[in-house]
Short mmCIF file of C-alpha atoms and ligand atoms in Angstrom, two decimals:
data_model
loop_
_atom_site.label_atom_id
_atom_site.label_comp_id
_atom_site.label_asym_id
_atom_site.label_seq_id
_atom_site.Cartn_x
_atom_site.Cartn_y
_atom_site.Cartn_z
CA MET A 25 18.78 32.72 8.36
CA SER A 26 18.60 30.18 5.55
CA LYS A 27 15.22 28.83 4.50
CA LYS A 28 13.99 25.76 6.34
CA HIS A 29 12.65 23.09 4.04
CA THR A 30 9.55 21.12 4.92
CA VAL A 31 8.10 17.91 3.54
CA PRO A 32 6.01 18.62 0.40
CA ARG A 33 2.29 19.17 0.96
CA GLY A 34 0.29 15.96 1.06
CA CYS A 35 3.40 13.85 1.73
CA ALA A 36 4.77 12.50 4.98
CA ASP A 37 8.04 11.29 6.48
CA ILE A 38 7.58 7.86 7.97
CA ALA A 39 10.16 7.61 10.74
CA PRO A 40 10.54 5.74 14.06
CA PRO A 41 8.45 4.92 15.99
CA GLU A 42 5.75 5.09 13.29
CA ILE A 43 7.82 3.07 10.82
CA TYR A 44 7.54 0.01 13.09
CA HIS A 45 3.78 -0.03 12.58
CA TRP A 46 4.41 0.03 8.83
CA GLN A 47 6.87 -2.83 9.06
CA THR A 48 4.58 -4.94 11.22
CA LEU A 49 1.75 -4.30 8.78
CA GLU A 50 3.87 -5.10 5.73
CA TYR A 51 5.12 -8.40 7.19
CA ALA A 52 1.57 -9.46 8.06
CA LEU A 53 0.36 -8.61 4.54
CA ARG A 54 3.26 -10.38 2.84
CA ASP A 55 2.49 -13.57 4.78
CA VAL A 56 -1.08 -13.65 3.45
CA LEU A 57 0.09 -12.86 -0.10
CA GLN A 58 2.52 -15.74 0.10
CA ALA A 59 -0.21 -18.12 1.26
CA TYR A 60 -2.22 -17.16 -1.85
CA ASN A 61 0.90 -17.66 -4.03
CA TYR A 62 1.32 -14.11 -5.33
CA GLN A 63 4.86 -13.09 -6.37
CA GLU A 64 6.24 -9.60 -5.89
CA ILE A 65 6.84 -7.19 -8.77
CA ARG A 66 8.49 -3.75 -8.55
CA THR A 67 7.91 -1.40 -11.45
CA PRO A 68 9.32 2.14 -11.91
CA ILE A 69 7.55 4.93 -10.06
CA PHE A 70 7.09 6.79 -13.34
CA GLU A 71 5.86 5.65 -16.73
CA ASP A 72 4.65 7.17 -20.00
CA THR A 73 1.76 9.52 -19.23
CA GLU A 74 -0.02 7.94 -22.19
CA LEU A 75 -0.06 4.53 -20.43
CA PHE A 76 -2.10 5.95 -17.56
CA ALA A 77 -4.41 7.95 -19.81
CA ARG A 78 -5.14 4.91 -21.98
CA SER A 79 -5.78 2.57 -19.08
CA MET A 80 -7.63 4.63 -16.46
CA GLY A 81 -9.36 6.70 -19.14
CA GLN A 82 -9.01 10.31 -20.30
CA SER A 83 -12.22 11.24 -18.50
CA SER A 84 -11.31 9.75 -15.12
CA ASP A 85 -10.69 12.23 -12.31
CA VAL A 86 -7.24 10.77 -11.78
CA VAL A 87 -6.14 11.47 -15.35
CA MET A 88 -8.01 14.77 -15.73
CA LYS A 89 -7.07 16.37 -12.43
CA GLN A 90 -4.51 14.43 -10.45
CA MET A 91 -1.64 13.38 -12.69
CA LEU A 92 1.76 14.55 -11.50
CA ASN A 93 3.65 15.05 -14.74
CA LEU A 94 7.40 15.33 -14.98
CA ALA A 95 8.80 18.37 -16.76
CA SER A 96 11.43 18.01 -19.44
CA GLN A 97 15.00 19.18 -18.74
CA ARG A 98 14.73 21.60 -21.66
CA PRO A 99 12.18 24.37 -21.28
CA SER A 100 10.39 25.57 -24.41
CA GLU A 101 11.66 28.66 -26.29
CA ASP A 102 9.44 31.03 -24.33
CA GLY A 103 10.95 29.67 -21.11
CA HIS A 104 7.89 27.70 -19.99
CA PRO A 105 8.38 24.19 -18.71
CA ARG A 106 7.86 21.50 -21.31
CA LEU A 107 6.28 18.17 -20.39
CA SER A 108 8.50 15.12 -20.62
CA GLY A 109 5.66 12.74 -21.46
CA LEU A 110 6.32 10.92 -18.19
CA SER A 111 4.17 10.92 -15.04
CA LEU A 112 4.51 9.63 -11.50
CA ARG A 113 2.34 6.53 -11.19
CA PRO A 114 -1.08 7.26 -9.68
CA GLU A 115 -1.64 3.50 -9.30
CA ASN A 116 0.14 0.31 -10.28
CA THR A 117 -2.31 -1.72 -12.39
CA ALA A 118 -1.33 -0.06 -15.69
CA SER A 119 2.40 -0.53 -14.98
CA VAL A 120 1.93 -4.21 -14.10
CA VAL A 121 -0.05 -4.80 -17.28
CA ARG A 122 2.62 -2.91 -19.27
CA SER A 123 5.27 -5.18 -17.77
CA TYR A 124 3.17 -8.33 -18.34
CA ILE A 125 2.90 -7.47 -22.03
CA GLN A 126 6.53 -6.39 -22.37
CA GLN A 127 7.78 -9.66 -20.83
CA GLY A 128 5.39 -11.74 -22.93
CA LEU A 129 4.28 -13.49 -19.75
CA ASP A 130 1.23 -15.04 -21.39
CA ARG A 131 3.61 -17.30 -23.36
CA ARG A 132 5.37 -18.41 -20.18
CA GLU A 133 2.44 -19.16 -17.90
CA SER A 134 -1.30 -19.44 -18.12
CA LEU A 135 -1.89 -17.42 -14.97
CA THR A 136 0.44 -14.77 -13.56
CA LYS A 137 -0.24 -13.71 -9.98
CA LEU A 138 1.70 -10.61 -8.96
CA PHE A 139 1.62 -8.30 -5.97
CA TYR A 140 3.19 -4.91 -5.31
CA LEU A 141 3.72 -2.60 -2.40
CA GLY A 142 4.93 0.94 -2.77
CA PRO A 143 4.27 4.65 -3.16
CA MET A 144 1.71 6.06 -5.60
CA PHE A 145 1.22 9.73 -6.48
CA ARG A 146 -1.88 11.81 -7.11
CA GLY A 147 -2.12 15.60 -7.16
CA GLU A 148 -5.16 15.66 -4.88
CA ARG A 149 -6.25 18.27 -2.38
CA PRO A 150 -4.78 16.76 0.81
CA GLN A 151 -7.03 15.91 3.73
CA LYS A 152 -7.24 13.20 6.36
CA GLY A 153 -6.65 9.88 4.60
CA ARG A 154 -5.99 11.59 1.26
CA LEU A 155 -2.38 12.27 0.35
CA ARG A 156 -0.35 13.16 -2.71
CA GLN A 157 2.15 10.43 -1.99
CA PHE A 158 0.44 7.41 -0.50
CA HIS A 159 1.16 3.69 -0.42
CA GLN A 160 -0.71 0.80 -1.87
CA VAL A 161 -0.40 -2.93 -1.58
CA GLY A 162 -2.15 -4.60 -4.47
CA VAL A 163 -2.40 -7.70 -6.60
CA GLU A 164 -3.04 -8.42 -10.25
CA ALA A 165 -3.93 -11.91 -11.56
CA ILE A 166 -3.54 -11.92 -15.34
CA GLY A 167 -3.55 -14.57 -18.05
CA PRO A 168 -5.42 -16.90 -20.36
CA HIS A 169 -6.64 -18.79 -17.28
CA ALA A 170 -7.71 -15.66 -15.41
CA GLN A 171 -11.30 -15.92 -16.64
CA SER A 172 -12.79 -17.88 -13.75
CA PRO A 173 -15.35 -16.28 -11.41
CA PHE A 174 -13.54 -18.12 -8.62
CA LEU A 175 -10.57 -15.85 -9.25
CA ASP A 176 -12.77 -12.77 -8.71
CA ALA A 177 -13.91 -14.35 -5.43
CA GLU A 178 -10.31 -15.25 -4.54
CA VAL A 179 -9.19 -11.68 -4.97
CA VAL A 180 -12.05 -10.37 -2.80
CA ALA A 181 -11.27 -13.05 -0.18
CA LEU A 182 -7.57 -12.19 -0.29
CA SER A 183 -8.22 -8.50 0.32
CA ALA A 184 -10.52 -9.36 3.23
CA ASP A 185 -7.94 -11.77 4.68
CA MET A 186 -5.22 -9.13 4.36
CA LEU A 187 -7.33 -6.58 6.23
CA GLN A 188 -8.05 -9.14 8.92
CA ALA A 189 -4.35 -10.08 9.19
CA ALA A 190 -3.62 -6.36 9.56
CA GLY A 191 -5.95 -6.31 12.55
CA ILE A 192 -8.95 -4.55 11.01
CA LYS A 193 -12.03 -6.15 12.47
CA GLU A 194 -14.84 -4.25 10.83
CA PHE A 195 -15.20 -3.38 7.21
CA VAL A 196 -17.87 -3.57 4.54
CA ILE A 197 -17.37 -5.12 1.12
CA ASN A 198 -19.54 -3.34 -1.48
CA ILE A 199 -19.70 -5.27 -4.71
CA ASN A 200 -21.31 -4.87 -8.12
CA THR A 201 -20.96 -6.02 -11.70
CA LEU A 202 -20.56 -3.91 -14.82
CA GLY A 203 -20.97 -6.94 -17.07
CA SER A 204 -19.03 -7.58 -20.26
CA VAL A 205 -17.68 -4.83 -22.50
CA GLU A 206 -20.95 -4.99 -24.49
CA ASP A 207 -23.03 -4.85 -21.30
CA LYS A 208 -21.05 -1.85 -20.20
CA GLU A 209 -21.79 -0.06 -23.47
CA ASN A 210 -25.49 -0.89 -23.16
CA PHE A 211 -25.49 0.24 -19.53
CA SER A 212 -23.82 3.49 -20.56
CA GLY A 213 -26.53 4.09 -23.20
CA TRP A 214 -29.29 3.26 -20.71
CA LEU A 215 -27.78 5.56 -18.08
CA ARG A 216 -27.52 8.38 -20.62
CA GLN A 217 -31.23 7.99 -21.29
CA GLN A 218 -32.11 8.04 -17.60
CA LEU A 219 -29.91 11.01 -16.77
CA GLY A 220 -30.42 12.83 -20.07
CA ALA A 221 -34.00 13.66 -19.10
CA ARG A 222 -32.80 15.32 -15.88
CA LEU A 223 -29.68 17.15 -17.00
CA ASP A 224 -31.02 20.46 -15.71
CA GLU A 225 -30.76 19.07 -12.16
CA LEU A 226 -27.00 18.52 -12.54
CA ASP A 227 -24.38 21.22 -12.08
CA GLU A 228 -21.97 22.21 -14.84
CA GLU A 229 -19.21 19.85 -13.73
CA ASP A 230 -21.53 16.86 -13.71
CA ARG A 231 -23.00 17.83 -17.08
CA GLY A 232 -19.40 17.76 -18.34
CA ARG A 233 -19.01 14.31 -16.81
CA PHE A 234 -22.24 13.26 -18.54
CA ASP A 235 -20.77 14.33 -21.90
CA ARG A 236 -17.37 12.77 -21.42
CA ASN A 237 -18.28 9.51 -19.66
CA VAL A 238 -21.66 8.99 -18.09
CA PHE A 239 -20.31 6.55 -15.46
CA ARG A 240 -18.40 9.43 -13.88
CA VAL A 241 -21.74 11.05 -12.94
CA LEU A 242 -22.30 8.10 -10.59
CA ASP A 243 -19.08 8.99 -8.73
CA SER A 244 -20.16 12.60 -8.21
CA LYS A 245 -20.09 13.94 -4.66
CA ASN A 246 -22.56 16.75 -5.52
CA ALA A 247 -25.66 16.41 -3.29
CA ALA A 248 -28.16 17.26 -6.05
CA THR A 249 -26.54 14.76 -8.42
CA ARG A 250 -26.49 12.11 -5.72
CA LYS A 251 -30.22 12.64 -5.27
CA VAL A 252 -30.86 12.19 -8.99
CA VAL A 253 -28.63 9.10 -9.11
CA GLY A 254 -30.32 7.70 -5.99
CA SER A 255 -33.73 7.98 -7.59
CA ILE A 256 -32.77 5.88 -10.62
CA ASP A 257 -33.70 2.24 -10.20
CA MET A 258 -30.52 0.56 -11.45
CA GLN A 259 -32.16 -2.86 -11.21
CA GLN A 260 -34.23 -1.87 -14.25
CA PHE A 261 -31.15 -2.31 -16.39
CA LYS A 262 -30.70 -5.93 -17.34
CA LEU A 263 -27.29 -7.43 -17.96
CA SER A 264 -26.85 -10.24 -20.46
CA THR A 265 -27.74 -13.65 -19.04
CA ASP A 266 -24.10 -14.74 -19.20
CA SER A 267 -22.84 -11.73 -17.25
CA GLN A 268 -25.57 -12.10 -14.66
CA ALA A 269 -24.72 -15.79 -14.26
CA TYR A 270 -21.03 -14.91 -13.93
CA PHE A 271 -21.75 -12.43 -11.15
CA GLU A 272 -23.95 -14.95 -9.34
CA GLN A 273 -21.09 -17.45 -9.44
CA VAL A 274 -18.77 -14.87 -7.89
CA LEU A 275 -21.28 -14.19 -5.10
CA LYS A 276 -21.88 -17.91 -4.55
CA ALA A 277 -18.15 -18.52 -4.25
CA LEU A 278 -17.98 -15.74 -1.62
CA ASP A 279 -20.92 -17.34 0.22
CA ARG A 280 -19.01 -20.63 0.31
CA LEU A 281 -16.18 -18.82 2.13
CA LYS A 282 -18.72 -17.11 4.41
CA ILE A 283 -17.55 -13.71 3.29
CA THR A 284 -20.27 -11.13 3.79
CA TYR A 285 -20.81 -8.40 1.21
CA ARG A 286 -23.35 -5.83 0.15
CA VAL A 287 -24.42 -5.64 -3.50
CA ASP A 288 -24.43 -1.97 -4.49
CA PRO A 289 -25.89 -1.42 -7.99
CA THR A 290 -24.57 2.18 -8.09
CA LEU A 291 -20.94 1.15 -7.60
CA VAL A 292 -19.07 1.69 -10.88
CA ARG A 293 -15.56 2.75 -9.74
CA GLY A 294 -13.79 5.84 -11.04
CA LEU A 295 -11.41 4.11 -13.46
CA ASP A 296 -12.39 3.10 -16.99
CA TYR A 297 -10.78 -0.30 -17.28
CA TYR A 298 -13.22 -2.36 -15.24
CA THR A 299 -15.57 -5.03 -16.61
CA HIS A 300 -17.72 -7.52 -14.65
CA THR A 301 -16.92 -7.55 -10.92
CA VAL A 302 -16.09 -4.27 -9.17
CA TYR A 303 -15.82 -3.83 -5.42
CA GLU A 304 -14.80 -1.39 -2.74
CA ILE A 305 -14.07 -2.02 0.93
CA THR A 306 -15.05 0.71 3.36
CA SER A 307 -14.54 1.26 7.07
CA SER A 308 -16.60 3.40 9.41
CA ALA A 309 -13.40 4.06 11.40
CA LEU A 310 -12.29 6.40 8.58
CA GLY A 311 -13.72 9.84 7.86
CA SER A 312 -15.02 10.97 4.49
CA GLN A 313 -12.19 9.09 2.74
CA ASP A 314 -13.61 5.78 3.86
CA ALA A 315 -12.28 3.34 1.22
CA LEU A 316 -9.66 0.96 2.60
CA GLY A 317 -9.25 -0.55 -0.83
CA ALA A 318 -10.89 -1.42 -4.09
CA GLY A 319 -10.56 -3.49 -7.20
CA GLY A 320 -12.22 -5.62 -9.78
CA ARG A 321 -11.95 -7.36 -13.11
CA TYR A 322 -10.54 -5.66 -16.21
CA ASN A 323 -10.77 -8.12 -19.10
CA ARG A 324 -10.14 -5.68 -21.93
CA LEU A 325 -7.18 -3.73 -20.59
CA VAL A 326 -4.36 -6.09 -21.60
CA SER A 327 -5.47 -6.26 -25.25
CA GLN A 328 -6.27 -2.55 -25.27
CA LEU A 329 -2.63 -1.85 -24.33
CA GLY A 330 -1.39 -4.03 -27.20
CA GLY A 331 -1.19 -7.37 -25.38
CA PRO A 332 -2.99 -10.68 -25.82
CA ASP A 333 -6.70 -11.12 -25.18
CA VAL A 334 -6.50 -12.46 -21.62
CA GLY A 335 -8.49 -12.02 -18.42
CA ALA A 336 -7.35 -9.98 -15.43
CA VAL A 337 -8.55 -9.11 -11.95
CA GLY A 338 -6.94 -7.31 -9.02
CA PHE A 339 -7.26 -4.81 -6.18
CA ALA A 340 -5.25 -2.34 -4.13
CA LEU A 341 -5.45 -1.40 -0.45
CA GLY A 342 -4.32 1.97 0.91
CA LEU A 343 -1.71 1.47 3.64
CA GLU A 344 -2.17 4.93 5.21
CA ARG A 345 -5.90 4.25 5.47
CA ILE A 346 -5.34 0.84 7.09
CA LEU A 347 -3.06 2.46 9.67
CA LEU A 348 -5.56 5.27 10.24
CA ALA A 349 -8.27 2.71 10.94
CA LEU A 350 -5.95 0.69 13.21
CA ASN A 351 -4.59 3.71 15.09
CA PRO A 352 -1.77 1.66 16.71
CA LYS A 353 -0.15 2.82 19.94
CA ASP A 354 3.50 3.87 19.81
CA ASP A 355 4.34 2.61 23.30
CA ALA A 356 3.63 -0.94 22.15
CA VAL A 357 6.78 -0.95 20.01
CA GLN A 358 10.15 -1.81 21.40
CA ASN A 359 12.79 -1.80 18.75
CA GLY A 360 15.91 -0.66 20.57
CA PRO A 361 19.06 -2.71 21.05
CA ALA A 362 19.06 -5.88 23.15
CA VAL A 363 22.49 -5.03 24.54
CA PHE A 364 23.96 -1.61 25.33
CA VAL A 365 27.70 -1.11 25.80
CA ILE A 366 29.20 1.74 27.87
CA ALA A 367 32.77 2.83 28.63
CA PHE A 368 33.84 5.16 31.46
CA ASP A 369 37.14 6.40 30.01
CA GLU A 370 38.99 6.89 26.72
CA ASP A 371 41.14 3.76 27.14
CA SER A 372 38.10 1.54 27.56
CA PHE A 373 36.18 3.27 24.79
CA GLU A 374 38.08 1.61 21.95
CA ARG A 375 37.51 -1.78 23.59
CA ALA A 376 33.84 -1.00 24.02
CA TRP A 377 33.58 -0.17 20.36
CA GLU A 378 35.36 -3.38 19.44
CA ALA A 379 33.13 -5.43 21.76
CA THR A 380 29.98 -3.87 20.26
CA SER A 381 31.18 -4.71 16.74
CA LEU A 382 31.92 -8.32 17.70
CA LEU A 383 28.50 -8.72 19.34
CA ARG A 384 26.85 -7.42 16.19
CA ARG A 385 28.86 -9.80 14.01
CA ALA A 386 27.64 -12.61 16.25
CA GLY A 387 24.09 -11.54 15.36
CA ILE A 388 23.27 -9.81 18.65
CA ARG A 389 21.37 -6.53 18.40
CA ALA A 390 23.85 -4.24 20.12
CA ASP A 391 24.52 -0.54 20.41
CA MET A 392 26.77 1.65 22.53
CA ALA A 393 27.28 5.08 24.03
CA TYR A 394 29.54 6.94 21.61
CA GLN A 395 30.93 9.14 24.36
CA VAL A 396 32.56 8.44 27.74
CA GLY A 397 31.13 9.84 30.95
CA SER A 398 30.12 9.27 34.54
CA VAL A 399 28.57 6.01 35.73
CA LYS A 400 25.34 7.83 36.42
CA SER A 401 24.92 9.46 33.03
CA LEU A 402 25.97 6.35 31.10
CA MET A 403 23.63 4.09 33.07
CA ARG A 404 20.83 6.56 32.43
CA GLN A 405 21.60 6.27 28.71
CA ALA A 406 21.64 2.46 28.92
CA ASN A 407 18.25 2.53 30.64
CA LYS A 408 16.80 4.82 28.02
CA SER A 409 17.95 2.53 25.21
CA GLY A 410 15.57 -0.13 26.51
CA ALA A 411 18.29 -2.81 26.31
CA ALA A 412 17.83 -5.86 28.54
CA GLN A 413 21.58 -6.20 29.15
CA THR A 414 24.32 -3.64 29.63
CA VAL A 415 28.03 -4.34 29.07
CA ILE A 416 30.29 -2.12 31.18
CA LEU A 417 33.95 -1.31 30.52
CA GLY A 418 36.28 0.75 32.70
CA LYS A 419 39.94 0.86 33.79
CA ASP A 420 39.26 -1.54 36.63
CA GLU A 421 37.55 -4.12 34.41
CA LEU A 422 40.27 -3.92 31.75
CA ALA A 423 42.99 -4.45 34.34
CA ARG A 424 41.27 -7.69 35.35
CA GLY A 425 40.60 -8.81 31.73
CA VAL A 426 36.81 -8.71 32.21
CA VAL A 427 33.74 -6.68 31.34
CA GLY A 428 30.80 -6.07 33.64
CA LEU A 429 27.49 -7.55 32.47
CA LYS A 430 24.41 -6.09 34.08
CA ASP A 431 20.94 -7.59 33.79
CA MET A 432 18.75 -4.49 33.65
CA ALA A 433 15.61 -6.16 34.99
CA SER A 434 17.17 -7.75 38.12
CA GLY A 435 19.97 -5.21 38.52
CA GLU A 436 22.45 -8.04 39.03
CA GLN A 437 25.96 -7.54 37.72
CA GLN A 438 28.71 -10.10 37.07
CA ASP A 439 32.20 -10.16 35.59
CA VAL A 440 32.69 -11.93 32.26
CA SER A 441 36.14 -12.67 30.89
CA ILE A 442 37.00 -11.00 27.59
CA GLY A 443 39.14 -14.05 26.69
CA SER A 444 41.77 -13.34 24.08
CA ASN A 445 39.82 -10.23 23.09
CA ASP A 446 37.23 -12.34 21.28
CA TYR A 447 34.49 -11.84 23.91
CA GLN A 448 33.44 -15.46 23.27
CA GLN A 449 32.14 -16.04 26.77
CA LEU A 450 30.18 -12.80 26.69
CA ILE A 451 28.63 -13.73 23.35
CA GLU A 452 27.61 -17.14 24.70
CA ILE A 453 26.01 -15.76 27.85
CA LEU A 454 24.16 -13.07 25.91
CA LYS A 455 22.88 -15.54 23.32
CA GLU A 456 21.51 -17.64 26.15
CA ARG A 457 19.87 -14.71 27.90
CA LEU A 458 18.29 -13.00 24.89
P1 HAM B 842 -8.20 3.12 -6.30
O1 HAM B 842 -9.61 2.96 -5.82
O2 HAM B 842 -7.90 4.33 -7.07
O3 HAM B 842 -7.89 1.83 -7.15
O4 HAM B 842 -7.20 3.05 -5.07
C1 HAM B 842 -7.20 1.95 -4.19
C2 HAM B 842 -7.02 2.42 -2.75
O5 HAM B 842 -5.85 3.23 -2.63
C3 HAM B 842 -8.14 3.31 -2.23
O6 HAM B 842 -9.26 2.54 -1.81
C4 HAM B 842 -7.45 4.00 -1.06
O7 HAM B 842 -7.41 3.15 0.07
C5 HAM B 842 -6.04 4.19 -1.59
N1 HAM B 842 -5.89 5.56 -2.11
C6 HAM B 842 -6.21 6.01 -3.34
N2 HAM B 842 -5.91 7.34 -3.44
C7 HAM B 842 -5.39 7.71 -2.26
C8 HAM B 842 -4.88 8.95 -1.73
N3 HAM B 842 -4.82 10.06 -2.47
N4 HAM B 842 -4.42 8.97 -0.46
C9 HAM B 842 -4.46 7.85 0.31
N5 HAM B 842 -4.92 6.66 -0.13
C10 HAM B 842 -5.38 6.59 -1.41
C11 HAM B 842 -6.70 1.58 -7.78
O8 HAM B 842 -5.71 2.23 -7.61
C12 HAM B 842 -6.72 0.37 -8.67
N6 HAM B 842 -5.40 0.28 -9.33
C13 HAM B 842 -7.03 -0.89 -7.88
C14 HAM B 842 -7.01 -2.11 -8.74
C15 HAM B 842 -5.99 -2.98 -8.86
N7 HAM B 842 -7.96 -2.51 -9.56
C16 HAM B 842 -7.55 -3.61 -10.17
N8 HAM B 842 -6.38 -3.90 -9.77
#
C-alpha cells in the first residue's frame, strides 16, 4: 500500500464547515479595519532571513529557535543542504516595513496605515493555540506623522474593537512603556545591575539570555527566574520625563475611550524592535498560550532597515486563538445551495444541468444531483443539501414543457413553465422566494 500523507505537524487544513467561521470572522474584522481607514497589503510569505534577524533581533526566541529557513536548490559539495538565505515569515511587521521603504511611501504620504491578514510560520513545538503555520491579522501605521500618542491609543482601541466585533467579550489589555531608544538602553543597564547580583539563581538558558539581551530574561517561563523577576521593583527605574509624559498621554487617550487596561511594568515583549508603548491582550478562555494579540510602537525600525527616520506603531492578532476563545458551533452555519435541481432520467439530466447553469448565471445559489435515480433517493439528497427550493425534472415534466418546483418547508409543489428553454419564469419565482 502506498504511503498516506498527512498534514505537516503544527499545521491544519481549514475546510468546511470550519472555514465558514474563518470567513465570518474575517469579514467582521475587515469591516472594523475599514472604519479605521487601514488599507490592505499582501507581502510575500518569504523574505531574506536577514530582514527578520535585523528587525526582531538575533537574540529573540523567534530568530534563534523558530525560523523556518528555505534550503537552496543546490546542496553543498558534501551533500548537505545549503541555506538559501530566505525564510518563511514568522510575522509581517518586518515585511511591511521593508515594503514601505522599498516603495518610498514616506515621500507619498505623511501617514501610511496598512493592514494584513495571512499565514505566518514559526518552528515552534506545537500545542493547543500554538502552531507552526498560524494566521495573523495585523496593522502597521508608519510615517512622519506617526509620532502621536493618540495613534498608539488608536491602535490599542482598534485591536479591542476588532476582538469585540469578532464576538470576544472578555479580554485583558496589559500595557507598558519601554521609553525612547535611550530609555531602553538605560533600562537594559539598570536591569543588568538588578539581575547581575542574582545570576546564580538563574538556569543556564536564562544566563545565556542575560548575556545576549537582558530583556529576554523577563520573558522567561522558568519558575525560579520568574520569582527573581517578580521580586524586582520595576517602578524603581525612572524613564525620562518626556517618555513618561508620552505614556501618560497614551493612557489618558484610552481613558477617554473608556478602554480598560492594566499597566504591567514587567511587560517587554519578545521582539527587539519596540520602543515606548508595548501591549498584549490576553484571554482567560485560552490555555497557557493566552495571548490573543500584541503590538506596540517601534520608532527606530524603519531607519534601522535603511529607511527614513519616521514613527511606527502596530499590532497583530492570532486568528486561531480568537477562534479557540470563541469556540463557535458548526450547526449554526448553513452554507449550502438555496436551490437544488434533480432529474429522474438521462433525458432530463441534460436539461437539469442546463437549468442549474442558467440559475447560477442569474445569481442564484444553485446545485444539482450529478446522477439520476429514484424519487426517494433524489429527494433525500435534496433534503440533505439544505436547499429551500427543489427543482424537479422528469419525462412527464419535459413532455409538458414544465419543471416541478417544490418548497421544502411547506412541501408544496407547482409546475413552472420552462419557456423557450430560458427558465425565465423559474428564475423570477426563485428570486422572489429567496
Ligand atoms: P507576536 O506577539 O509575536 O507579535 O504575535 C502576535 C500574535 O500572533 C500572538 O499574540 C498570538 O495570538 C499569535 N501567534 C504568535 N505565534 C503563534 C503561534 N505559533 N501559533 C498561533 N498563534 C500565534 C508579532 O507578531 C508582531 N509582529 C506584532 C506587531 C505588529 N507589533 C507591531 N506591529
